[in-house]
Amino acid sequence: MSLDRLSSVLLPGREAALAGAAARGRDLLAGRTVWNINSTASGGGVAEMLQALLAYSRGAGVDARWLVVEGDPDFFAVTKRLHNLLHGSPGDGGPTGDTEAATYERVLHGQLEELTSLVAPGDIVLLHDPQTAGLAPWLRDHGAHVVWRCHIGSDTNDESTARAWRFLEPYLSAPEASIFSRSAYVPAFVEQDRVWVIPPSLDPFSTKNRPLPPADVEAALRHTGIVPFAGVDGSLEFERRDGSRGTVRAHPDLRLTGGPVPAHARVVMQVSRWDRLKDMAGVLTGFAEQVNSIPDDVHLLLVGPDSEGVSDDPESLAVLLDCELIWSAQPTAVRERMHLLSLPMDDVDENAHLVNALQRHASVVVQKSLAEGFGLTVTEPMWKGRPVVASRLGGIEDQIVDGESGLLLDDPTDLQSFLARVCDVMVDDDLAAHLGSAARERVREQFLGDRHLRQYVELFDVLLGGDAPAATV
Ligand code: UDP
């Protein structure tokens, strides 16, 4: 994708800065490949971001590529444990000792020969998250410039985070630089002069975020059986990542507990992976408990990926089943106002288009996480001008200015305050409109790809020995 595509949405002056960074990047990286390695091709924020950054990097003339490590259930059980621990949560409570390290290294080492046949000495390798950190020493010895990018973390350290860092520390002296989404996530043992703080970004032109006329939103939601709109004349077509056209399919077997959302309903929605730390169960319980104080036409919609579809997340089915149990335990009148939707992942572009339509249809988007690395599920509706109510933690706090570009919840376990904040927006159209438009401007200012790509070029400049350009945000 050409960087020119971004020009129309950038703040004045940003276009020239981006063009300058692109030129510098091309010079620095001539004859080298920038490899990104993570552990899933779809599902979750890292895959979402890589799609866009790779496309723009390649459009700018940089040979950026993306590899996905394979794992077995034992490997992903260990890495999911690390993921939960780094978020300050005990997760499945299992160990992180020598046996787990052996499993972790065995799986990664099994892929090293293939990796080193692709990566040339002098290339840059960006390893994403704990799943790939163990590759760092081997790839450094192979002669690559290794950078580790950690997308997760916790604002406070405790025994859980300490355990995860003890596991990862042996691998983390190898990278020449480590990137964190927030400075609070940086562990003490990483040398400060190797630390880079680079928050994520979204792509305004991806299938998930591109503008969609209301009629197309309705057509997509009707055809999939999510909302039975009548008299719809919008298009079912969408643009795929590769620029080709796709058409929304009917989904007669959709897993939609609670049935379709009535067309007249105003929707409070959370879209997340089925991960305990996103607390879909808490959103559901809060809505059910407070239902009498929520206007009658408001329905709750919880949306996550089909649990088969995210290869590095072994807990998703259990989380979804828990939510379905909570739903079943409610009286009929409450159940009718709460809907749990698993979105098919067999076509990731269609999935993205449907998330786009859902985020535009929602009256309020919530993200009541108990921990959050950054939270693209907050950035995405903000860019679409939706009012967002979300927990005051992790990267969410960097995105939302409370009362200005969204509403923050101080204690994410306080369900009463949570629903009270949601209702504040639901009963005040002016507030909703103000929060939505300020949210979009906040994203334009801080969380679009131009800032992100410029920071990468600044990092590569330092890694490859040049003088860093002044790439300030
Ligand atoms: N997502 C999706 N389909 C779904 C649920 C989530 O495409 O059914 C996307 C969501 O739109 C966002 C990403 O997954 O782009 C989640 O990223 P986030 O940073 O919020 O959290 P993570 O999953 O990385 O913890």
Short mmCIF file of C-alpha atoms and ligand atoms in Angstrom, two decimals, residues 43-49 83 87 129 151-152 200 208-209 271-275 278 280 303-306 313 341-345 348 351-352 355 359 367 371-380, ligand 1:
data_model
loop_
_atom_site.label_atom_id
_atom_site.label_comp_id
_atom_site.label_asym_id
_atom_site.label_seq_id
_atom_site.Cartn_x
_atom_site.Cartn_y
_atom_site.Cartn_z
CA GLY A 43 -6.76 -12.98 15.59
CA GLY A 44 -5.53 -10.45 18.11
CA GLY A 45 -3.86 -7.10 17.95
CA VAL A 46 -0.40 -8.15 16.78
CA ALA A 47 -1.64 -9.86 13.62
CA GLU A 48 -3.95 -6.92 13.01
CA MET A 49 -1.12 -4.42 13.19
CA HIS A 83 0.98 -14.05 28.61
CA HIS A 87 -0.53 -9.24 32.68
CA ASP A 129 5.81 -11.21 22.28
CA HIS A 151 2.95 -5.92 23.25
CA ILE A 152 1.80 -6.87 26.72
CA PRO A 200 0.65 0.46 18.46
CA LYS A 208 -11.62 -3.28 9.54
CA ASN A 209 -11.41 0.50 9.66
CA VAL A 271 -15.38 -7.08 20.75
CA SER A 272 -12.45 -9.10 22.09
CA ARG A 273 -10.73 -12.40 21.97
CA TRP A 274 -12.37 -14.84 24.42
CA ASP A 275 -9.67 -14.22 27.00
CA LYS A 278 -10.95 -9.12 28.65
CA MET A 280 -16.52 -10.67 28.84
CA VAL A 303 -18.37 -10.48 20.07
CA GLY A 304 -15.30 -12.66 19.78
CA PRO A 305 -13.58 -14.76 17.15
CA ASP A 306 -14.73 -18.29 16.53
CA ASP A 313 -5.02 -18.97 22.31
CA LEU A 341 -21.56 -13.85 18.97
CA SER A 342 -18.66 -15.94 17.67
CA LEU A 343 -17.52 -14.48 14.39
CA PRO A 344 -16.24 -16.94 11.78
CA MET A 345 -12.48 -16.68 11.20
CA VAL A 348 -10.17 -13.04 7.93
CA ASN A 351 -14.25 -11.13 9.72
CA ALA A 352 -12.61 -7.70 9.62
CA VAL A 355 -16.07 -6.13 12.98
CA GLN A 359 -18.25 -1.21 15.62
CA GLN A 367 -13.65 -2.63 26.86
CA ALA A 371 -5.48 -6.10 32.05
CA GLU A 372 -4.67 -4.75 28.62
CA GLY A 373 -1.44 -4.39 26.69
CA PHE A 374 -2.75 -1.64 24.44
CA GLY A 375 -6.26 -2.45 23.24
CA LEU A 376 -6.79 -1.92 19.53
CA THR A 377 -10.41 -2.73 20.28
CA VAL A 378 -10.48 0.70 21.91
CA THR A 379 -8.62 2.49 19.12
CA GLU A 380 -10.84 1.04 16.38
N1 UDP B 1 -10.78 -9.01 16.62
C1 UDP B 1 -11.26 -9.50 15.42
N2 UDP B 1 -12.30 -10.35 15.41
C2 UDP B 1 -12.92 -10.72 16.56
C3 UDP B 1 -12.44 -10.21 17.80
C4 UDP B 1 -11.35 -9.36 17.81
O1 UDP B 1 -10.74 -9.15 14.36
O2 UDP B 1 -13.87 -11.51 16.50
C5 UDP B 1 -9.66 -8.06 16.57
C6 UDP B 1 -9.99 -6.68 17.09
O3 UDP B 1 -10.77 -5.97 16.14
C7 UDP B 1 -8.58 -6.12 17.28
C8 UDP B 1 -7.80 -7.35 17.72
O4 UDP B 1 -8.58 -8.50 17.35
O5 UDP B 1 -8.06 -5.65 16.06
C9 UDP B 1 -7.59 -7.38 19.21
O6 UDP B 1 -6.54 -6.54 19.53
P1 UDP B 1 -6.33 -5.91 20.97
O7 UDP B 1 -5.11 -5.07 20.90
O8 UDP B 1 -7.57 -5.21 21.41
O9 UDP B 1 -6.15 -7.13 21.97
P2 UDP B 1 -5.33 -8.49 21.92
O10 UDP B 1 -6.28 -9.48 21.32
O11 UDP B 1 -4.11 -8.27 21.10
O12 UDP B 1 -5.07 -8.78 23.36
#
